[in-house]
Structures are given as C-alpha cells and as structure tokens.
PDB file of C-alpha atoms in Angstrom:
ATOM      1  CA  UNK B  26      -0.269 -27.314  16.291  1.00  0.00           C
ATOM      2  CA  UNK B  27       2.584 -27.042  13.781  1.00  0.00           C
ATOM      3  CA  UNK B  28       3.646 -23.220  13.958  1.00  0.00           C
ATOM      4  CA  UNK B  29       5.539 -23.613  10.671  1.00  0.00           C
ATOM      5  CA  UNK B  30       2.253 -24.169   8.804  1.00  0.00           C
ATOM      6  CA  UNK B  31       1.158 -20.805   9.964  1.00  0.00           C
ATOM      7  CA  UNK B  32       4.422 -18.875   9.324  1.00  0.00           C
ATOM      8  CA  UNK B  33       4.621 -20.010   6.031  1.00  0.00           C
ATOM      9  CA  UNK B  34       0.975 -19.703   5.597  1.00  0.00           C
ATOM     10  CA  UNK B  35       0.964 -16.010   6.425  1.00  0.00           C
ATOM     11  CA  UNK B  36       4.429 -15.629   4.335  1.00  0.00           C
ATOM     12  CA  UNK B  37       2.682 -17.220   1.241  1.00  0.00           C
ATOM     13  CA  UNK B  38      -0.270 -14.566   1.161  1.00  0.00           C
ATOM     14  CA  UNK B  39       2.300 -11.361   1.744  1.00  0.00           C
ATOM     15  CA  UNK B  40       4.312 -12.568  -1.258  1.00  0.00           C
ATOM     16  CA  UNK B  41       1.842 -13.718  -3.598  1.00  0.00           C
ATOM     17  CA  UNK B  42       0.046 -10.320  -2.743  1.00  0.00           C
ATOM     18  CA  UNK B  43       2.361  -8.065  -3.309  1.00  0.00           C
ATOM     19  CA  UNK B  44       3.530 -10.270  -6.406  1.00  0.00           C
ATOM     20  CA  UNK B  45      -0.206 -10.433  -7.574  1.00  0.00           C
ATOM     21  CA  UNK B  46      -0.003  -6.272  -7.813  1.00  0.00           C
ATOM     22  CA  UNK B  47       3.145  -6.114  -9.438  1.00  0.00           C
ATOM     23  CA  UNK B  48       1.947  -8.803 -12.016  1.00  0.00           C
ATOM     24  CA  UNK B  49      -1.385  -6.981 -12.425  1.00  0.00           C
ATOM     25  CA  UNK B  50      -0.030  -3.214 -12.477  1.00  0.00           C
ATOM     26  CA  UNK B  51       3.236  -4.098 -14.355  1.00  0.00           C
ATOM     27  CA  UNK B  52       1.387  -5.373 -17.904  1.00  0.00           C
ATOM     28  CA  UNK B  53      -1.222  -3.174 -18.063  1.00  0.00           C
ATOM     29  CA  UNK B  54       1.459  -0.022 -17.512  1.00  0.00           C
ATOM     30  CA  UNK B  55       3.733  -1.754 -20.699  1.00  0.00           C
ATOM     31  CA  UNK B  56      -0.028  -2.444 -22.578  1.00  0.00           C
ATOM     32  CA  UNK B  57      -1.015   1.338 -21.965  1.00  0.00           C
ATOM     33  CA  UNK B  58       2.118   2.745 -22.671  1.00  0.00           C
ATOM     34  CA  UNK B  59       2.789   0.265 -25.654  1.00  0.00           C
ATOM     35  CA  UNK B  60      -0.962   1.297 -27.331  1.00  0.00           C
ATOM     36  CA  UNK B  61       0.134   5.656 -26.499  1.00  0.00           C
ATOM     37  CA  UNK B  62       2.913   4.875 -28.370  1.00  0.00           C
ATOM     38  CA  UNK B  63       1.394   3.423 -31.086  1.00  0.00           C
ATOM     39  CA  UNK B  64      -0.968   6.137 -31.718  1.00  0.00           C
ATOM     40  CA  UNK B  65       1.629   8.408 -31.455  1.00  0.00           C
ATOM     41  CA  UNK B  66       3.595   7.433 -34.293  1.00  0.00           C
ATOM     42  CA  UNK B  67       0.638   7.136 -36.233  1.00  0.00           C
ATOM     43  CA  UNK B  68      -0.159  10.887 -36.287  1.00  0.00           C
TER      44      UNK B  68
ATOM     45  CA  UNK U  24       5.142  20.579  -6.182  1.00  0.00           C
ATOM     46  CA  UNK U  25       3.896  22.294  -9.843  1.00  0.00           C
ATOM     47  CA  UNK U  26       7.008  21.645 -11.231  1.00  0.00           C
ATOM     48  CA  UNK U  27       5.425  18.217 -11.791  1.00  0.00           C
ATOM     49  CA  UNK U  28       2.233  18.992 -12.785  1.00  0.00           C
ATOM     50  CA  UNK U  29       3.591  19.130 -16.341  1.00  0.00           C
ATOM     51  CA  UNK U  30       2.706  14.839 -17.050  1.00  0.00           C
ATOM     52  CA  UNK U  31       5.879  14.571 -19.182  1.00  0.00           C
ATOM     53  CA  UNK U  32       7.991  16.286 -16.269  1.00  0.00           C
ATOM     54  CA  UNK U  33       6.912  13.496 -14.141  1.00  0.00           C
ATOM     55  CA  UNK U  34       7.056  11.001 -16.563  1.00  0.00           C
ATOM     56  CA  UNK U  35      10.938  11.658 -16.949  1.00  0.00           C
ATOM     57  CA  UNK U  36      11.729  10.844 -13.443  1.00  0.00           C
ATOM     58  CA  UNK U  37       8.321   8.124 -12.834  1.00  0.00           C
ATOM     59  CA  UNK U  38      10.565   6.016 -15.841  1.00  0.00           C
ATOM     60  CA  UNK U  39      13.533   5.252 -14.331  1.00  0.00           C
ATOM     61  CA  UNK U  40      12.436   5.652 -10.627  1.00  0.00           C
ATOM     62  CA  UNK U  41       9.740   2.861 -11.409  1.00  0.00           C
ATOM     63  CA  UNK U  42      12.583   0.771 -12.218  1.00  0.00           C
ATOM     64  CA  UNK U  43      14.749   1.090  -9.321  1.00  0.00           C
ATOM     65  CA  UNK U  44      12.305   1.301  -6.497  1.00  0.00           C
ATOM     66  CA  UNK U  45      11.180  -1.999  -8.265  1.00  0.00           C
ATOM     67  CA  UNK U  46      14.949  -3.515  -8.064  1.00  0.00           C
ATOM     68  CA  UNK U  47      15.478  -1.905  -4.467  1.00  0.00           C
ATOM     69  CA  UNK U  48      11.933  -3.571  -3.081  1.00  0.00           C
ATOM     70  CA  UNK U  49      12.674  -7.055  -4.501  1.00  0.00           C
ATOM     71  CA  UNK U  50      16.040  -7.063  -2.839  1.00  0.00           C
ATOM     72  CA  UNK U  51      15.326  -5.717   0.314  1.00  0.00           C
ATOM     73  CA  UNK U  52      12.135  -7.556   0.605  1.00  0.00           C
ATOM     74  CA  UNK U  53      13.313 -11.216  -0.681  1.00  0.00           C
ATOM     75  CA  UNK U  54      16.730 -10.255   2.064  1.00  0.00           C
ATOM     76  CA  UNK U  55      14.489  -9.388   5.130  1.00  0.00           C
ATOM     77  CA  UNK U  56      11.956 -12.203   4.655  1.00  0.00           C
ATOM     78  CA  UNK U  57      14.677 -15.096   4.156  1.00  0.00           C
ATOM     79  CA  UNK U  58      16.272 -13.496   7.232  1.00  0.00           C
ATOM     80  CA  UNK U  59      12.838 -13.500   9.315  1.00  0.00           C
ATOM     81  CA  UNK U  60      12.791 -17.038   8.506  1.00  0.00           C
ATOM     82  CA  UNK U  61      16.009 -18.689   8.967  1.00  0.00           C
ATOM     83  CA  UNK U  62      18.425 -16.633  10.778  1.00  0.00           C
ATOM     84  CA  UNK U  63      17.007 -15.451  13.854  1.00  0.00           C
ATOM     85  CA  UNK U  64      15.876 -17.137  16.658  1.00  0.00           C
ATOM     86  CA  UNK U  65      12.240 -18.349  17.675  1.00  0.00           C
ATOM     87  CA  UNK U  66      10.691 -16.334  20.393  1.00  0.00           C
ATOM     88  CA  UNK U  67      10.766 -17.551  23.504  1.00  0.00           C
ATOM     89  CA  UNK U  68       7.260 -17.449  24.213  1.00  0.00           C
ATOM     90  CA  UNK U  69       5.465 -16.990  20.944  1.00  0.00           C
ATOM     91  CA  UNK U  70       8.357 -19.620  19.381  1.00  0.00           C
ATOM     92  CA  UNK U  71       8.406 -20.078  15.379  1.00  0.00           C
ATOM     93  CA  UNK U  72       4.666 -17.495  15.010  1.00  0.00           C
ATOM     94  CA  UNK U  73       7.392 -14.305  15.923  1.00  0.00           C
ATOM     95  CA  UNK U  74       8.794 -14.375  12.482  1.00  0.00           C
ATOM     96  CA  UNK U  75       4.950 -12.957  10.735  1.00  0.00           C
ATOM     97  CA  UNK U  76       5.815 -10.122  12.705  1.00  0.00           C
ATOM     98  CA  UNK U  77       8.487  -9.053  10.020  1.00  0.00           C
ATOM     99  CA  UNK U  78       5.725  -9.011   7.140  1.00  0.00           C
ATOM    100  CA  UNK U  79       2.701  -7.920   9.487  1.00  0.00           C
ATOM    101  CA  UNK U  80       4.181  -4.437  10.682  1.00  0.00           C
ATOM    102  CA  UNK U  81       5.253  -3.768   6.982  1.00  0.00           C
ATOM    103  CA  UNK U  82       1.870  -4.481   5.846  1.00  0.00           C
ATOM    104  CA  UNK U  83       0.239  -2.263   8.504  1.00  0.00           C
ATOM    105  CA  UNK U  84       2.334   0.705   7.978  1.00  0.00           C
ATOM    106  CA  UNK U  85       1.818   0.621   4.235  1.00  0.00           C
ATOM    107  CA  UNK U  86      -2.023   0.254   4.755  1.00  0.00           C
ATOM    108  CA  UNK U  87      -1.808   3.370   6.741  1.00  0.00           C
ATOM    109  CA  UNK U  88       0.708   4.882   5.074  1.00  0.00           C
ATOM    110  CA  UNK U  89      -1.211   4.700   1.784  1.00  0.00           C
ATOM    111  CA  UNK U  90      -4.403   6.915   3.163  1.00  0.00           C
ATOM    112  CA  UNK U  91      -2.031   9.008   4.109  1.00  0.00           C
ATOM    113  CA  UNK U  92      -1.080   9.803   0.594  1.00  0.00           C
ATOM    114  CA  UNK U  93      -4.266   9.718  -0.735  1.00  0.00           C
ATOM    115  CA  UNK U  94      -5.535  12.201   2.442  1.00  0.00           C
ATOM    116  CA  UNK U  95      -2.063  14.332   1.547  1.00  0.00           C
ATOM    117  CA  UNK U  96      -2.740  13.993  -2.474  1.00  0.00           C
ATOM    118  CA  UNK U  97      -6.439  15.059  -2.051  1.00  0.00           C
ATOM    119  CA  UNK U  98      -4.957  18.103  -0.381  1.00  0.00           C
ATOM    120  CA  UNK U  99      -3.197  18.956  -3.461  1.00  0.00           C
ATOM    121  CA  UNK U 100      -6.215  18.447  -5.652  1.00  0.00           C
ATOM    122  CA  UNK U 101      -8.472  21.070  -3.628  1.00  0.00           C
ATOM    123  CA  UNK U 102      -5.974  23.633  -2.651  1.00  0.00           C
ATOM    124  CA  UNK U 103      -3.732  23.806  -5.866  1.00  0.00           C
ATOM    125  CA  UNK U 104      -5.767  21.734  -8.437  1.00  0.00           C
ATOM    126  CA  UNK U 105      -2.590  19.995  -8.606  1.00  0.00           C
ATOM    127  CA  UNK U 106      -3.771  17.856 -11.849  1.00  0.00           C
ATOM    128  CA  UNK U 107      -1.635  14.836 -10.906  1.00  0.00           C
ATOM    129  CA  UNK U 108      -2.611  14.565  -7.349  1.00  0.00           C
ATOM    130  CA  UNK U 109      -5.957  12.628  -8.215  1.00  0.00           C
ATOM    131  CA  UNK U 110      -4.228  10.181 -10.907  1.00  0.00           C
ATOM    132  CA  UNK U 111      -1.764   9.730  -7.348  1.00  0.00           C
ATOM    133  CA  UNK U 112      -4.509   9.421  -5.218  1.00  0.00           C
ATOM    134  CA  UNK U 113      -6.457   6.934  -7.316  1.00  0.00           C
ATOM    135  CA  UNK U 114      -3.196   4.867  -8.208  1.00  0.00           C
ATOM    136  CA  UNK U 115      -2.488   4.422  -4.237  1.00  0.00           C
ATOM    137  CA  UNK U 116      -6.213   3.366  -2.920  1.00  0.00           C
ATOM    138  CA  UNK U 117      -5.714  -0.425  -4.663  1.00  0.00           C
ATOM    139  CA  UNK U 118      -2.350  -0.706  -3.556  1.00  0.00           C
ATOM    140  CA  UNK U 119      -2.966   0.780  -0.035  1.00  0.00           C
ATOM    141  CA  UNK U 120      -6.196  -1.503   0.185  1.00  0.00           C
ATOM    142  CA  UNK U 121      -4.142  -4.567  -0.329  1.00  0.00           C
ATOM    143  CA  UNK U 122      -2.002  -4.015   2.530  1.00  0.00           C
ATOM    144  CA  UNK U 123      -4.638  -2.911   5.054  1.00  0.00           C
ATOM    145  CA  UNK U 124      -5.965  -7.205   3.568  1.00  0.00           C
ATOM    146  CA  UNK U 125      -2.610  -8.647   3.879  1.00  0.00           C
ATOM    147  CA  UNK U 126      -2.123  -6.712   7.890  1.00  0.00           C
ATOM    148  CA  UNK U 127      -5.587  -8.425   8.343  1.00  0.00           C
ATOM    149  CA  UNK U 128      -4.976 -11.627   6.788  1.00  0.00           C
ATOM    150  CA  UNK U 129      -1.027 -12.134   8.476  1.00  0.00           C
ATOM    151  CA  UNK U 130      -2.226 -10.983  11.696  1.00  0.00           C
ATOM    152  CA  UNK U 131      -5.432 -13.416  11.791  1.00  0.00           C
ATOM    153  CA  UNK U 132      -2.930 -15.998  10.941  1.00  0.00           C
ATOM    154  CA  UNK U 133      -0.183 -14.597  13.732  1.00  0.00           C
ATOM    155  CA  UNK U 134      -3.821 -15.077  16.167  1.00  0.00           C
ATOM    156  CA  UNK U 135      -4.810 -18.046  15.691  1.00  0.00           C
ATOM    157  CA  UNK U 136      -1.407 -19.998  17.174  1.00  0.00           C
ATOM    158  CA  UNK U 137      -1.506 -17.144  19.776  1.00  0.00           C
ATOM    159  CA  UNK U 138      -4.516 -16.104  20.985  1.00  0.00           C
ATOM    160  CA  UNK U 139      -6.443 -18.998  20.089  1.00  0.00           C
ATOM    161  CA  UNK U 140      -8.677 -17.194  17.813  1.00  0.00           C
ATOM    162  CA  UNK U 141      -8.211 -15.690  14.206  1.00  0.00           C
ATOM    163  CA  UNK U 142     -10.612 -12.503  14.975  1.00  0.00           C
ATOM    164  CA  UNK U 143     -11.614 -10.382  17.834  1.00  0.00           C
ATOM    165  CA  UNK U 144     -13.169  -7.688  17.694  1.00  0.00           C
ATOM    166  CA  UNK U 145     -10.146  -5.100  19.299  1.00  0.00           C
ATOM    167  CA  UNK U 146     -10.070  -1.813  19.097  1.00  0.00           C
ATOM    168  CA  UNK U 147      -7.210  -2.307  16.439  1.00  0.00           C
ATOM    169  CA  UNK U 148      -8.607  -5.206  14.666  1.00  0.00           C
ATOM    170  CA  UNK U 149     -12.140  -3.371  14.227  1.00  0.00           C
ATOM    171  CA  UNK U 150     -10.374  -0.021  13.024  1.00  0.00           C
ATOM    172  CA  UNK U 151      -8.059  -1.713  10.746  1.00  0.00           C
ATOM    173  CA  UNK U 152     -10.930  -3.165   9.043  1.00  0.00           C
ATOM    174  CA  UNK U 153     -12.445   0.255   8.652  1.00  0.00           C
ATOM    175  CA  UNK U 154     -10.009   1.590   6.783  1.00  0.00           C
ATOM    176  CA  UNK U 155      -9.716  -1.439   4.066  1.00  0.00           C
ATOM    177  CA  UNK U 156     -13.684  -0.325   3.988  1.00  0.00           C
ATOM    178  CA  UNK U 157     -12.754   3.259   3.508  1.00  0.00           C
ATOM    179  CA  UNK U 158     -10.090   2.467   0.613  1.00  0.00           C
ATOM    180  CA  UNK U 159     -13.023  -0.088  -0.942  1.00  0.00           C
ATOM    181  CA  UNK U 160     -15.665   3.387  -0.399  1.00  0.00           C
ATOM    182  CA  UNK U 161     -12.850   5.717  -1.874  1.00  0.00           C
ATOM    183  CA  UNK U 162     -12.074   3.502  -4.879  1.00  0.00           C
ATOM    184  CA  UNK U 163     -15.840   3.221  -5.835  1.00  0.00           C
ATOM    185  CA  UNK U 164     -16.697   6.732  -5.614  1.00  0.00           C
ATOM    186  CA  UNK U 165     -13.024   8.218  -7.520  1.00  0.00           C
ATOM    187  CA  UNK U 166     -13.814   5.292  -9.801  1.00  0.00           C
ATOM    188  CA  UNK U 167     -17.237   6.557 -10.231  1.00  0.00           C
ATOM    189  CA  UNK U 168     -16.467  10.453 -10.499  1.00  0.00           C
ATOM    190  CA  UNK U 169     -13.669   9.707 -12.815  1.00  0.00           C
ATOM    191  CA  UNK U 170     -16.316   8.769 -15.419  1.00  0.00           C
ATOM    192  CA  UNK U 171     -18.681  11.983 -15.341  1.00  0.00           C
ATOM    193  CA  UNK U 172     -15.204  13.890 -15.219  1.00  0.00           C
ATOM    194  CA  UNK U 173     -11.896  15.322 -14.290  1.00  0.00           C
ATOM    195  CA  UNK U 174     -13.380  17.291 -11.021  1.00  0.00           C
ATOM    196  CA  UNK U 175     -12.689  14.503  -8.547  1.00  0.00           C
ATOM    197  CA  UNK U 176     -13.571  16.853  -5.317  1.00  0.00           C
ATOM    198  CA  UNK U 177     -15.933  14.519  -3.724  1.00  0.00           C
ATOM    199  CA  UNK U 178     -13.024  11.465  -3.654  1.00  0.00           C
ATOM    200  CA  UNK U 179     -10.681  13.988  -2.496  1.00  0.00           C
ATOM    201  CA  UNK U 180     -13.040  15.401   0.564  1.00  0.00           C
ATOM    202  CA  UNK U 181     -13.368  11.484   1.304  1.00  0.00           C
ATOM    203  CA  UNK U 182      -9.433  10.909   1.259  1.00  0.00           C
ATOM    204  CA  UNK U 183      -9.375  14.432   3.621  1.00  0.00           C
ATOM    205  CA  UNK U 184     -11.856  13.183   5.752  1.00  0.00           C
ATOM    206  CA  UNK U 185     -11.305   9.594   6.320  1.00  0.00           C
ATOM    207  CA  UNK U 186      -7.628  10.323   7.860  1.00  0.00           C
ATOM    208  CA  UNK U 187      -9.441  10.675  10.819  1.00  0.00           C
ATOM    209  CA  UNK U 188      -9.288   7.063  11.144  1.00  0.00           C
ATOM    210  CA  UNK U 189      -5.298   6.805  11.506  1.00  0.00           C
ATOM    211  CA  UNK U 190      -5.379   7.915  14.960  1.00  0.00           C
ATOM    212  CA  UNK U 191      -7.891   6.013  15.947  1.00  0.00           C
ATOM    213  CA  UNK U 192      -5.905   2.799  14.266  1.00  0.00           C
ATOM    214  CA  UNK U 193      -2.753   3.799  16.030  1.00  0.00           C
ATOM    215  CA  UNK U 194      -3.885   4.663  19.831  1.00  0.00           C
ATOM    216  CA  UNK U 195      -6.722   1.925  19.532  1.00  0.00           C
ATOM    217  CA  UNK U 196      -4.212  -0.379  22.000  1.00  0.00           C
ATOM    218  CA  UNK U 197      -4.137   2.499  24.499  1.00  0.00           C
ATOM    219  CA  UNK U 198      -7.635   4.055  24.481  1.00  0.00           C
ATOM    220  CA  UNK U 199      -8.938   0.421  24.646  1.00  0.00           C
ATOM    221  CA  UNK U 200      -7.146  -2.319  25.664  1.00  0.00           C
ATOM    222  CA  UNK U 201      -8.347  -5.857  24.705  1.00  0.00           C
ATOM    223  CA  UNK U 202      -6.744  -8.344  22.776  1.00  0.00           C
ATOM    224  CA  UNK U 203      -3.817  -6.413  20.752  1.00  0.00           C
ATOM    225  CA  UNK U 204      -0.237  -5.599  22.654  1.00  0.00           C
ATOM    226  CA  UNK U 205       0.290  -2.586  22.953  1.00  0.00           C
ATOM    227  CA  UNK U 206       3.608  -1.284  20.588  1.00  0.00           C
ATOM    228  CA  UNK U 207       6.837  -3.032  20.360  1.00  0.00           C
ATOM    229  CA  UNK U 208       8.764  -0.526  18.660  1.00  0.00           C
ATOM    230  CA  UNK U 209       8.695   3.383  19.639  1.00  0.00           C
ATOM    231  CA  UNK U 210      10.464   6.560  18.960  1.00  0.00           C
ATOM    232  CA  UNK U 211      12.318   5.460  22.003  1.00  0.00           C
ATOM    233  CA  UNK U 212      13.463   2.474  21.374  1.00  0.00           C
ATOM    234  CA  UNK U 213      12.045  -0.854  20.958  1.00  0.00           C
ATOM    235  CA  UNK U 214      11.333  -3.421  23.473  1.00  0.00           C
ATOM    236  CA  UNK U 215      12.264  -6.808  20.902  1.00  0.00           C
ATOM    237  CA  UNK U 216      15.891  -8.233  21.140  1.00  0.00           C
ATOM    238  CA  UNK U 217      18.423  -6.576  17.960  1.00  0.00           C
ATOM    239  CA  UNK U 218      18.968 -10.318  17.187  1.00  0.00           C
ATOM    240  CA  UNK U 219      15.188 -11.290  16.124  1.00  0.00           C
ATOM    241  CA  UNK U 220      14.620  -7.670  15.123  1.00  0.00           C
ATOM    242  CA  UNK U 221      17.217  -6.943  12.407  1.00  0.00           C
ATOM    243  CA  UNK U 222      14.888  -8.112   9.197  1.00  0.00           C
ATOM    244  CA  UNK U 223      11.745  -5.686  10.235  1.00  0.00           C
ATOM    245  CA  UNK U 224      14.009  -2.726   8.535  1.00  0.00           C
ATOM    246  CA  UNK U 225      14.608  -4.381   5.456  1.00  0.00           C
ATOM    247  CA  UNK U 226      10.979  -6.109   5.231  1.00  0.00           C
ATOM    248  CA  UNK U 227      10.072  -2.266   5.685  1.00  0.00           C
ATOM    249  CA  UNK U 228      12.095  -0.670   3.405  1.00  0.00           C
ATOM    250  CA  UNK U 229      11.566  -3.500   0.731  1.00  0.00           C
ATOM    251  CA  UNK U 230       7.672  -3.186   0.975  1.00  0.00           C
ATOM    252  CA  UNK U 231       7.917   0.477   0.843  1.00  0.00           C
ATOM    253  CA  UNK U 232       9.573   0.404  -2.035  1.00  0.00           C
ATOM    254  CA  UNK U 233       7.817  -1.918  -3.992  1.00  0.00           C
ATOM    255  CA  UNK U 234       4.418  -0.039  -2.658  1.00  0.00           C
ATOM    256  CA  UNK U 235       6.153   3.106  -4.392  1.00  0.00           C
ATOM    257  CA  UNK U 236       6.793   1.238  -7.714  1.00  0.00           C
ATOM    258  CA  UNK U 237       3.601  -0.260  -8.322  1.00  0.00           C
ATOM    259  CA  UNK U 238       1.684   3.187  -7.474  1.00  0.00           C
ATOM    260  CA  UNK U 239       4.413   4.679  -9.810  1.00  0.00           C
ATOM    261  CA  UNK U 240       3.287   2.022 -12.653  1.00  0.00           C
ATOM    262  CA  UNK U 241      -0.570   2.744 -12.246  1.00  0.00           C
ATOM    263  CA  UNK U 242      -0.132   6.233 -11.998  1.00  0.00           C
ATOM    264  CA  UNK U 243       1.987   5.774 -15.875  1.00  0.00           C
ATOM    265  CA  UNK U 244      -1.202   3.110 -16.926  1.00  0.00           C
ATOM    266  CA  UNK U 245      -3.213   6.296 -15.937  1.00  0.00           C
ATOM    267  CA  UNK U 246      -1.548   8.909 -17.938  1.00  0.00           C
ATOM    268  CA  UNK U 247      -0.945   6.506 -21.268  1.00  0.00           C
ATOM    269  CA  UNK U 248      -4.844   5.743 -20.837  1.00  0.00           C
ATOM    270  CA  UNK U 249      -5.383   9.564 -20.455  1.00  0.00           C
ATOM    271  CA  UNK U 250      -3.178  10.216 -23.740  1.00  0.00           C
ATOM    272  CA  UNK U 251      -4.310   7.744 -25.951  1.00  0.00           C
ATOM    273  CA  UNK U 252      -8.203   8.577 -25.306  1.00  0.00           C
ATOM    274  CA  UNK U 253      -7.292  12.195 -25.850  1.00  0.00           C
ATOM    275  CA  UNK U 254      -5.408  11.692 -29.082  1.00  0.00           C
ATOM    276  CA  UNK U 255      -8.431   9.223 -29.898  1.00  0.00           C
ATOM    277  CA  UNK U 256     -11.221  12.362 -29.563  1.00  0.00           C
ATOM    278  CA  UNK U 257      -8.849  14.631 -31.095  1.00  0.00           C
ATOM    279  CA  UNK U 258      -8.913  12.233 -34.261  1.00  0.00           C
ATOM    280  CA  UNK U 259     -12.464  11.658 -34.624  1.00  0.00           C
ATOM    281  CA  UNK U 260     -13.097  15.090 -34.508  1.00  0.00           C
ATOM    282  CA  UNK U 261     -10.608  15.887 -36.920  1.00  0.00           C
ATOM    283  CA  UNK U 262     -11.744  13.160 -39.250  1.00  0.00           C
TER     284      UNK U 262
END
C-alpha cells in the first residue's frame, strides 16, 4: 500500500475545499457588492 | 458588541480585514502544509500517513469551532437582537459544515492505511458526523426562516441548542473508547516530537484565518444582497 497516495489524497481534498469556498464566496461577495453599487449610483 | 450593529460600521473594518485574513491564511496555510510534507520526518510507526495529521486537526477544530460561533452568534440574536449576529451565524454554518466534511473525509483517508478501515462507528467518528448533520439541519431551517423574515429565533434556538454536541465530540475518546486515540496535544503539553509537530501551528493558524475571511466575504454577499433588495422595494414603491 503506497502511503503517499493517501497523503496526497487527503491533502488534495483539504486544499481544493477550502479553495472551492474561497472561489465560491469570493465572486459572489465582488457580484453583490458590484450590483449595491450600481444601484447606488443610480439613485 | 452594538458598536457594530450599525452594517456600515462593520463594513469599514469587514473591507480590509477580509483582505488580510485572506493574505495571512494563504501564507500560513500553503507554509505549514509544504512543511507537513517535506520537512519533517515520517512517523515511526504510522510512517508517511502522520503528515494528514497537520490538515485533519485544523479541519476538526474549525468544524467545531464554527458551531461555536453560530451557538455564540445565536446568543446575540435572542438576548440583544444584535441584527448582525444572524447574517454571522448564517455566513459560518457553510463554511463550518465544510470542515466538519473535510475532518471526515482526511481522517477516513488517515484510517484506511491505519486501521484498516475508512469508517467505524467511534464515539468520535459517529459525533463528528452529527454535527456536519446539525450544520446541514441549521442551514435548511435559517435558510428557510430567512424567507418568511428577519426573526430568525428558531435557527438561533437550534445554534443554542445543538452546542451540546461539542462535548460530546471532544470527550467521545474518554467516555468511550474504541477506535480513535485518545488526544495528542493538551493544555499540558503534547505527547508528538517538536520536530514532526512544528507545521500543526501554522496549518492552524492558516485555516483559521482563511475560515475568518470567507465567513467575512459571505457575511458582505449578505449585506450587499440585503441593500440592493431594499433599495429595489424602496423604488418600486416610489415609482
């Protein structure tokens, strides 16, 4: 049984976790914030 | 604490804080994890398996670390009506929820080359699973209360109540003990050599801080949503 497989293996999933928040919580903050400011300026 | 009720107050410091937790987690994290995986040593027992440790513990304290803000934010929202404690509350429970899967999912892996198995069910297994249920229940029901309105009293008695868990998470390798060692690392001291142990810290710190920035960023998507349907009812009735 390589032991590398399942070091990297359970490395892989922590990173592309956490990554897979920040690239799902980072756009939609700019998106929100982008479209607030929008309608802001349009008053 | 009311000093930040006021959204722009909070806004003011979320902006650049957001930003620097983000910088602080990337570098700490990206440090800690090439360090758990080429610098120190294999164990001498568990060999190459030891290093999951350094993103396993990270990932279990954040998982319990994020009920406890939604248990401490649903305080807020009952006793003070603190108006940003639910938008806190319901920006941790998806964050929170993915740790409690990724302490699951790297310990199952950590198993199988160990114990032979990828689940048991321990006492510390079974009650870690419980609480990614409880953050799945909490999300679905401050999801749900959201939409009939800005109350949220039922999520926050579920936050309150379901901290009753952590206890059980954290003594589950005393009160029963099966499959899962008991702790490495105490307030006394820890029982892993400072060679292998060094990374854990910065794994720690690095998660933490990228947990804080990402709740920080859903907690702004909240407000701007917030804002923008306000200013969008405020129009139509105008018009």
């Amino acid at each position: 049984m390589n032991q590398w497989a399942f070091v990297l293996a359970a490395f892989g999933v922590m990173a592309g976790g956490t990554g897979g928040l920040l690239a799902w919580s980072w756009p939609a903050m700019r998106s929100a914030e982008a479209k607030a400011e929008a309608l802001g300026k349009r008053r | 604490m009311h000093r930040f009720a006021n959204p722009a107050r909070f806004l003011k410091i979320a902006r650049p804080a957001t930003g620097w937790l983000l910088a602080l987690g990337l570098v700490l994290s990206l440090t800690g994890m090439a360090g758990a995986l080429f610098l120190i040593p294999p164990d001498y027992l568990q060999g190459e398996t030891a290093r999951i440790l350094h993103i396993h513990v990270p990932a279990a304290w954040l998982g319990m670390g994020g009920w406890t803000g939604i248990a401490v934010s649903s305080i807020a929202t009952i006793v003070w009506r603190h108006p940003l404690a639910g938008v806190a509350a319901r920006a941790i429970a998806p964050v929170g929820a993915t740790f409690a899967f990724l302490c699951l999912v790297t310990g199952s892996i950590w198993g199988r080359p160990t114990w032979g198995t990828w689940w048991e069910w321990d006492g510390r297994l079974t009650s870690m699973l419980v609480l990614l249920f409880l953050y799945l229940g909490y999300m679905a029901l401050a999801a749900a209360e959201k939409e009939r309105g800005p109350d949220g009293r039922a999520a926050a008695i579920f936050g309150i109540v379901g901290i009753v868990n952590l206890p059980i998470i954290h003594f589950s390798v005393q009160w029963w003990r099966t499959l899962h060692q008991g702790e490495s690392i105490g307030v006394a001291g820890s029982s892993i050599a400072p060679s292998m142990l060094w990374p854990l810290p910065l794994t720690t710190l690095g998660f933490s801080a990228l947990f804080g920035a990402i709740v920080l960023m859903r907690m702004r998507t909240e407000l701007a949503e917030t804002k923008v349907e306000m200013r969008l009812r405020r129009m139509a009735t105008a018009a």
